[in-house]
Structure formats: structure tokens, C-alpha cells
Amino acid sequence: LKSEIGVSLPQSWTDHRCGDRIPVSGTPLGWVCTSLALDRRLTSIAPAVTYQFLENTFAHPYVSAGVQLGMLETHTYNNAPVLRTLGRVSYTVPAVDRRTTAILARPFLAGGFKSYFNDRVFVRSEAAVAIGAAGPEQMVFRLGFGLDF
């Protein structure tokens, strides 16, 4: 039985989405949607416990269980205020600039094989499934290298 921790370096990406509905009379729907950019950054750690079977074999099978903890920082913004026109109707898009941080937790189960090059250095193949409220949410296949302490 071993304990381990996986660390993920920060990952950044940008999403775009329709923001708040602005009521504007005279438009076909009676409202318009603002366009927002979301700069996101996710940093995560994944503590786990692992049970390794069959000592002194080339490929040690193992199973793991743990939780992936992530900190998701989001900067939501637009390039406003801007005066826009739709048809013959003019309206102002209000400025949006907000930052939020969310802590995410997702339990996971994993299994695979660990092969040692020497007493401490190994290569590991793994399949992992993250579990959410509705059941399995994500499946990952990994190949990694590591060092036992």
C-alpha cells in the first residue's frame, strides 16, 4: 500500500460565451446578448492511495483511488462600454470585469501496470475514471515516468 500525489502545472485557456441578456426594446427578441471572454487557469493536485500486486514481476499491476482537487481561476470580461446598433435601435453594452475562484473536487479510480528500470525509477501505464454525481464523467489513459522515495 502506497500513498502518492500527482501535481498538474497550471493550464490556461480562453472561452467565449454569451453573457447577460440586456433588455433592448425594438429588437426582435426584446433583448441582446453580450459577448464575454473567459480567461481560465486550472491548477490541480491529486492525492491517492495505491495498492500494488505481485512483487518481483516485470509489470506490477496496481489499483488507485483518490481525489483530484483543482483551483479554477476565471477572469470574465468584455471590451465595453460600447455603443452598438441593431437595425435602427442603438444600445450600450455595459462593461464586465470580474474574477472568480472555484475549488473543484472529483474522486477517481485508476488501474494499470508499473514497470521498474531499477529499485526506484519506473514507467507506468494507467487508465483512470473520474466519478461525478451522475456517474463516470471522464476517462483518461496515461503513460508516465516516476521515482519512488
JSON list of C-alpha atoms in Angstrom, two decimals:
[
{"chain": "A", "resi": 1, "resn": "LEU", "atom": "CA", "xyz": [0.00, 0.00, 0.00]},
{"chain": "A", "resi": 2, "resn": "LYS", "atom": "CA", "xyz": [1.47, 3.35, -1.06]},
{"chain": "A", "resi": 3, "resn": "SER", "atom": "CA", "xyz": [0.40, 6.96, -0.91]},
{"chain": "A", "resi": 4, "resn": "GLU", "atom": "CA", "xyz": [1.13, 9.27, -3.80]},
{"chain": "A", "resi": 5, "resn": "ILE", "atom": "CA", "xyz": [0.38, 12.73, -5.05]},
{"chain": "A", "resi": 6, "resn": "GLY", "atom": "CA", "xyz": [0.09, 13.98, -8.62]},
{"chain": "A", "resi": 7, "resn": "VAL", "atom": "CA", "xyz": [0.68, 17.65, -9.39]},
{"chain": "A", "resi": 8, "resn": "SER", "atom": "CA", "xyz": [-0.52, 19.38, -12.55]},
{"chain": "A", "resi": 9, "resn": "LEU", "atom": "CA", "xyz": [1.18, 22.57, -13.64]},
{"chain": "A", "resi": 10, "resn": "PRO", "atom": "CA", "xyz": [-1.22, 25.44, -14.31]},
{"chain": "A", "resi": 11, "resn": "GLN", "atom": "CA", "xyz": [-3.16, 25.10, -17.56]},
{"chain": "A", "resi": 12, "resn": "SER", "atom": "CA", "xyz": [-4.63, 28.23, -19.18]},
{"chain": "A", "resi": 13, "resn": "TRP", "atom": "CA", "xyz": [-7.22, 28.70, -21.91]},
{"chain": "A", "resi": 14, "resn": "THR", "atom": "CA", "xyz": [-9.81, 31.22, -23.12]},
{"chain": "A", "resi": 15, "resn": "ASP", "atom": "CA", "xyz": [-13.51, 30.57, -23.72]},
{"chain": "A", "resi": 16, "resn": "HIS", "atom": "CA", "xyz": [-16.08, 32.88, -25.27]},
{"chain": "A", "resi": 17, "resn": "ARG", "atom": "CA", "xyz": [-19.76, 32.84, -24.43]},
{"chain": "A", "resi": 18, "resn": "CYS", "atom": "CA", "xyz": [-22.95, 34.82, -24.48]},
{"chain": "A", "resi": 19, "resn": "GLY", "atom": "CA", "xyz": [-23.12, 36.87, -21.30]},
{"chain": "A", "resi": 20, "resn": "ASP", "atom": "CA", "xyz": [-26.01, 38.63, -19.68]},
{"chain": "A", "resi": 21, "resn": "ARG", "atom": "CA", "xyz": [-29.15, 39.49, -21.63]},
{"chain": "A", "resi": 22, "resn": "ILE", "atom": "CA", "xyz": [-29.59, 43.23, -21.97]},
{"chain": "A", "resi": 23, "resn": "PRO", "atom": "CA", "xyz": [-33.21, 44.31, -22.42]},
{"chain": "A", "resi": 24, "resn": "VAL", "atom": "CA", "xyz": [-33.45, 46.41, -25.60]},
{"chain": "A", "resi": 25, "resn": "SER", "atom": "CA", "xyz": [-36.91, 47.39, -26.85]},
{"chain": "A", "resi": 26, "resn": "GLY", "atom": "CA", "xyz": [-37.35, 47.43, -30.57]},
{"chain": "A", "resi": 27, "resn": "THR", "atom": "CA", "xyz": [-35.15, 44.36, -31.20]},
{"chain": "A", "resi": 28, "resn": "PRO", "atom": "CA", "xyz": [-36.74, 41.13, -32.49]},
{"chain": "A", "resi": 29, "resn": "LEU", "atom": "CA", "xyz": [-36.32, 39.30, -29.16]},
{"chain": "A", "resi": 30, "resn": "GLY", "atom": "CA", "xyz": [-36.60, 42.31, -26.88]},
{"chain": "A", "resi": 31, "resn": "TRP", "atom": "CA", "xyz": [-33.04, 41.72, -25.64]},
{"chain": "A", "resi": 32, "resn": "VAL", "atom": "CA", "xyz": [-29.47, 41.30, -26.89]},
{"chain": "A", "resi": 33, "resn": "CYS", "atom": "CA", "xyz": [-26.70, 39.14, -25.56]},
{"chain": "A", "resi": 34, "resn": "THR", "atom": "CA", "xyz": [-23.26, 40.49, -24.62]},
{"chain": "A", "resi": 35, "resn": "SER", "atom": "CA", "xyz": [-20.17, 38.66, -25.81]},
{"chain": "A", "resi": 36, "resn": "LEU", "atom": "CA", "xyz": [-17.82, 37.70, -22.98]},
{"chain": "A", "resi": 37, "resn": "ALA", "atom": "CA", "xyz": [-14.28, 36.33, -22.88]},
{"chain": "A", "resi": 38, "resn": "LEU", "atom": "CA", "xyz": [-13.33, 33.99, -20.04]},
{"chain": "A", "resi": 39, "resn": "ASP", "atom": "CA", "xyz": [-9.61, 33.56, -19.33]},
{"chain": "A", "resi": 40, "resn": "ARG", "atom": "CA", "xyz": [-9.31, 30.41, -17.23]},
{"chain": "A", "resi": 41, "resn": "ARG", "atom": "CA", "xyz": [-6.44, 28.87, -15.30]},
{"chain": "A", "resi": 42, "resn": "LEU", "atom": "CA", "xyz": [-6.59, 25.48, -13.58]},
{"chain": "A", "resi": 43, "resn": "THR", "atom": "CA", "xyz": [-4.02, 24.20, -11.09]},
{"chain": "A", "resi": 44, "resn": "SER", "atom": "CA", "xyz": [-4.56, 20.79, -9.53]},
{"chain": "A", "resi": 45, "resn": "ILE", "atom": "CA", "xyz": [-3.19, 18.16, -7.18]},
{"chain": "A", "resi": 46, "resn": "ALA", "atom": "CA", "xyz": [-4.38, 14.58, -6.86]},
{"chain": "A", "resi": 47, "resn": "PRO", "atom": "CA", "xyz": [-3.61, 12.70, -3.64]},
{"chain": "A", "resi": 48, "resn": "ALA", "atom": "CA", "xyz": [-4.26, 8.96, -3.86]},
{"chain": "A", "resi": 49, "resn": "VAL", "atom": "CA", "xyz": [-3.63, 5.61, -2.23]},
{"chain": "A", "resi": 50, "resn": "THR", "atom": "CA", "xyz": [-2.32, 2.78, -4.38]},
{"chain": "A", "resi": 51, "resn": "TYR", "atom": "CA", "xyz": [-2.21, -0.95, -3.83]},
{"chain": "A", "resi": 52, "resn": "GLN", "atom": "CA", "xyz": [0.39, -2.78, -5.90]},
{"chain": "A", "resi": 53, "resn": "PHE", "atom": "CA", "xyz": [0.08, -6.53, -6.56]},
{"chain": "A", "resi": 54, "resn": "LEU", "atom": "CA", "xyz": [2.67, -9.21, -7.40]},
{"chain": "A", "resi": 55, "resn": "GLU", "atom": "CA", "xyz": [6.14, -8.20, -6.18]},
{"chain": "A", "resi": 56, "resn": "ASN", "atom": "CA", "xyz": [9.20, -9.20, -8.24]},
{"chain": "A", "resi": 57, "resn": "THR", "atom": "CA", "xyz": [7.42, -9.31, -11.58]},
{"chain": "A", "resi": 58, "resn": "PHE", "atom": "CA", "xyz": [8.28, -7.21, -14.62]},
{"chain": "A", "resi": 59, "resn": "ALA", "atom": "CA", "xyz": [4.93, -5.39, -14.69]},
{"chain": "A", "resi": 60, "resn": "HIS", "atom": "CA", "xyz": [3.36, -4.79, -11.28]},
{"chain": "A", "resi": 61, "resn": "PRO", "atom": "CA", "xyz": [-0.43, -4.41, -11.62]},
{"chain": "A", "resi": 62, "resn": "TYR", "atom": "CA", "xyz": [-1.95, -1.78, -9.31]},
{"chain": "A", "resi": 63, "resn": "VAL", "atom": "CA", "xyz": [-5.19, -0.02, -8.40]},
{"chain": "A", "resi": 64, "resn": "SER", "atom": "CA", "xyz": [-5.55, 3.52, -7.05]},
{"chain": "A", "resi": 65, "resn": "ALA", "atom": "CA", "xyz": [-8.26, 5.67, -5.51]},
{"chain": "A", "resi": 66, "resn": "GLY", "atom": "CA", "xyz": [-8.08, 9.36, -4.75]},
{"chain": "A", "resi": 67, "resn": "VAL", "atom": "CA", "xyz": [-9.48, 12.79, -5.37]},
{"chain": "A", "resi": 68, "resn": "GLN", "atom": "CA", "xyz": [-8.38, 15.39, -7.90]},
{"chain": "A", "resi": 69, "resn": "LEU", "atom": "CA", "xyz": [-8.50, 18.84, -6.31]},
{"chain": "A", "resi": 70, "resn": "GLY", "atom": "CA", "xyz": [-8.40, 21.83, -8.61]},
{"chain": "A", "resi": 71, "resn": "MET", "atom": "CA", "xyz": [-8.38, 25.58, -8.23]},
{"chain": "A", "resi": 72, "resn": "LEU", "atom": "CA", "xyz": [-10.09, 27.20, -11.23]},
{"chain": "A", "resi": 73, "resn": "GLU", "atom": "CA", "xyz": [-9.47, 30.93, -11.58]},
{"chain": "A", "resi": 74, "resn": "THR", "atom": "CA", "xyz": [-11.69, 32.74, -14.10]},
{"chain": "A", "resi": 75, "resn": "HIS", "atom": "CA", "xyz": [-11.39, 36.31, -15.39]},
{"chain": "A", "resi": 76, "resn": "THR", "atom": "CA", "xyz": [-14.60, 37.27, -17.21]},
{"chain": "A", "resi": 77, "resn": "TYR", "atom": "CA", "xyz": [-14.53, 40.45, -19.28]},
{"chain": "A", "resi": 78, "resn": "ASN", "atom": "CA", "xyz": [-15.61, 42.29, -22.40]},
{"chain": "A", "resi": 79, "resn": "ASN", "atom": "CA", "xyz": [-14.35, 45.31, -24.30]},
{"chain": "A", "resi": 80, "resn": "ALA", "atom": "CA", "xyz": [-17.08, 47.67, -23.13]},
{"chain": "A", "resi": 81, "resn": "PRO", "atom": "CA", "xyz": [-18.79, 50.00, -22.64]},
{"chain": "A", "resi": 82, "resn": "VAL", "atom": "CA", "xyz": [-19.61, 50.08, -26.34]},
{"chain": "A", "resi": 83, "resn": "LEU", "atom": "CA", "xyz": [-22.45, 51.73, -28.25]},
{"chain": "A", "resi": 84, "resn": "ARG", "atom": "CA", "xyz": [-23.96, 49.21, -30.69]},
{"chain": "A", "resi": 85, "resn": "THR", "atom": "CA", "xyz": [-26.74, 49.35, -33.25]},
{"chain": "A", "resi": 86, "resn": "LEU", "atom": "CA", "xyz": [-29.06, 46.52, -34.27]},
{"chain": "A", "resi": 87, "resn": "GLY", "atom": "CA", "xyz": [-31.29, 47.53, -37.15]},
{"chain": "A", "resi": 88, "resn": "ARG", "atom": "CA", "xyz": [-32.19, 51.10, -36.21]},
{"chain": "A", "resi": 89, "resn": "VAL", "atom": "CA", "xyz": [-32.01, 50.54, -32.45]},
{"chain": "A", "resi": 90, "resn": "SER", "atom": "CA", "xyz": [-28.94, 51.74, -30.55]},
{"chain": "A", "resi": 91, "resn": "TYR", "atom": "CA", "xyz": [-27.96, 50.37, -27.14]},
{"chain": "A", "resi": 92, "resn": "THR", "atom": "CA", "xyz": [-24.97, 50.42, -24.82]},
{"chain": "A", "resi": 93, "resn": "VAL", "atom": "CA", "xyz": [-23.20, 47.23, -23.76]},
{"chain": "A", "resi": 94, "resn": "PRO", "atom": "CA", "xyz": [-22.13, 47.63, -20.12]},
{"chain": "A", "resi": 95, "resn": "ALA", "atom": "CA", "xyz": [-18.60, 46.78, -19.04]},
{"chain": "A", "resi": 96, "resn": "VAL", "atom": "CA", "xyz": [-17.94, 43.41, -17.41]},
{"chain": "A", "resi": 97, "resn": "ASP", "atom": "CA", "xyz": [-14.74, 42.71, -15.49]},
{"chain": "A", "resi": 98, "resn": "ARG", "atom": "CA", "xyz": [-14.93, 40.12, -12.71]},
{"chain": "A", "resi": 99, "resn": "ARG", "atom": "CA", "xyz": [-12.68, 37.48, -11.24]},
{"chain": "A", "resi": 100, "resn": "THR", "atom": "CA", "xyz": [-13.81, 34.28, -9.53]},
{"chain": "A", "resi": 101, "resn": "THR", "atom": "CA", "xyz": [-12.07, 31.31, -7.99]},
{"chain": "A", "resi": 102, "resn": "ALA", "atom": "CA", "xyz": [-13.69, 27.90, -7.60]},
{"chain": "A", "resi": 103, "resn": "ILE", "atom": "CA", "xyz": [-12.37, 24.83, -5.82]},
{"chain": "A", "resi": 104, "resn": "LEU", "atom": "CA", "xyz": [-13.22, 21.62, -7.68]},
{"chain": "A", "resi": 105, "resn": "ALA", "atom": "CA", "xyz": [-13.08, 18.10, -6.24]},
{"chain": "A", "resi": 106, "resn": "ARG", "atom": "CA", "xyz": [-13.53, 14.96, -8.33]},
{"chain": "A", "resi": 107, "resn": "PRO", "atom": "CA", "xyz": [-12.96, 11.45, -6.92]},
{"chain": "A", "resi": 108, "resn": "PHE", "atom": "CA", "xyz": [-11.25, 8.96, -9.23]},
{"chain": "A", "resi": 109, "resn": "LEU", "atom": "CA", "xyz": [-10.39, 5.28, -9.59]},
{"chain": "A", "resi": 110, "resn": "ALA", "atom": "CA", "xyz": [-7.38, 4.10, -11.59]},
{"chain": "A", "resi": 111, "resn": "GLY", "atom": "CA", "xyz": [-5.55, 0.94, -12.50]},
{"chain": "A", "resi": 112, "resn": "GLY", "atom": "CA", "xyz": [-2.65, -0.11, -14.62]},
{"chain": "A", "resi": 113, "resn": "PHE", "atom": "CA", "xyz": [0.87, -1.53, -14.67]},
{"chain": "A", "resi": 114, "resn": "LYS", "atom": "CA", "xyz": [4.12, -0.23, -13.19]},
{"chain": "A", "resi": 115, "resn": "SER", "atom": "CA", "xyz": [7.47, -1.46, -14.57]},
{"chain": "A", "resi": 116, "resn": "TYR", "atom": "CA", "xyz": [10.76, -0.65, -12.82]},
{"chain": "A", "resi": 117, "resn": "PHE", "atom": "CA", "xyz": [14.05, 0.20, -14.53]},
{"chain": "A", "resi": 118, "resn": "ASN", "atom": "CA", "xyz": [15.89, -0.12, -11.21]},
{"chain": "A", "resi": 119, "resn": "ASP", "atom": "CA", "xyz": [14.94, -0.02, -7.49]},
{"chain": "A", "resi": 120, "resn": "ARG", "atom": "CA", "xyz": [13.34, 3.46, -7.73]},
{"chain": "A", "resi": 121, "resn": "VAL", "atom": "CA", "xyz": [12.76, 4.57, -11.35]},
{"chain": "A", "resi": 122, "resn": "PHE", "atom": "CA", "xyz": [9.65, 3.29, -13.13]},
{"chain": "A", "resi": 123, "resn": "VAL", "atom": "CA", "xyz": [7.34, 3.72, -16.12]},
{"chain": "A", "resi": 124, "resn": "ARG", "atom": "CA", "xyz": [3.61, 3.43, -15.54]},
{"chain": "A", "resi": 125, "resn": "SER", "atom": "CA", "xyz": [0.64, 2.91, -17.85]},
{"chain": "A", "resi": 126, "resn": "GLU", "atom": "CA", "xyz": [-2.74, 3.79, -16.41]},
{"chain": "A", "resi": 127, "resn": "ALA", "atom": "CA", "xyz": [-6.44, 4.10, -17.12]},
{"chain": "A", "resi": 128, "resn": "ALA", "atom": "CA", "xyz": [-8.39, 6.38, -14.76]},
{"chain": "A", "resi": 129, "resn": "VAL", "atom": "CA", "xyz": [-12.06, 7.28, -14.48]},
{"chain": "A", "resi": 130, "resn": "ALA", "atom": "CA", "xyz": [-13.35, 10.38, -12.65]},
{"chain": "A", "resi": 131, "resn": "ILE", "atom": "CA", "xyz": [-16.69, 10.00, -10.91]},
{"chain": "A", "resi": 132, "resn": "GLY", "atom": "CA", "xyz": [-19.33, 12.71, -10.70]},
{"chain": "A", "resi": 133, "resn": "ALA", "atom": "CA", "xyz": [-22.86, 13.00, -9.35]},
{"chain": "A", "resi": 134, "resn": "ALA", "atom": "CA", "xyz": [-24.31, 11.23, -12.42]},
{"chain": "A", "resi": 135, "resn": "GLY", "atom": "CA", "xyz": [-21.63, 8.51, -12.58]},
{"chain": "A", "resi": 136, "resn": "PRO", "atom": "CA", "xyz": [-18.44, 8.36, -14.67]},
{"chain": "A", "resi": 137, "resn": "GLU", "atom": "CA", "xyz": [-17.56, 11.81, -16.08]},
{"chain": "A", "resi": 138, "resn": "GLN", "atom": "CA", "xyz": [-14.11, 11.49, -17.60]},
{"chain": "A", "resi": 139, "resn": "MET", "atom": "CA", "xyz": [-11.78, 8.72, -18.71]},
{"chain": "A", "resi": 140, "resn": "VAL", "atom": "CA", "xyz": [-8.04, 9.23, -19.07]},
{"chain": "A", "resi": 141, "resn": "PHE", "atom": "CA", "xyz": [-5.25, 7.00, -20.39]},
{"chain": "A", "resi": 142, "resn": "ARG", "atom": "CA", "xyz": [-1.74, 7.98, -19.29]},
{"chain": "A", "resi": 143, "resn": "LEU", "atom": "CA", "xyz": [1.83, 6.86, -19.72]},
{"chain": "A", "resi": 144, "resn": "GLY", "atom": "CA", "xyz": [4.23, 8.36, -17.20]},
{"chain": "A", "resi": 145, "resn": "PHE", "atom": "CA", "xyz": [7.61, 8.06, -15.58]},
{"chain": "A", "resi": 146, "resn": "GLY", "atom": "CA", "xyz": [8.28, 8.34, -11.87]},
{"chain": "A", "resi": 147, "resn": "LEU", "atom": "CA", "xyz": [10.57, 7.93, -8.91]},
{"chain": "A", "resi": 148, "resn": "ASP", "atom": "CA", "xyz": [9.82, 6.08, -5.65]},
{"chain": "A", "resi": 149, "resn": "PHE", "atom": "CA", "xyz": [11.14, 7.71, -2.46]}
]
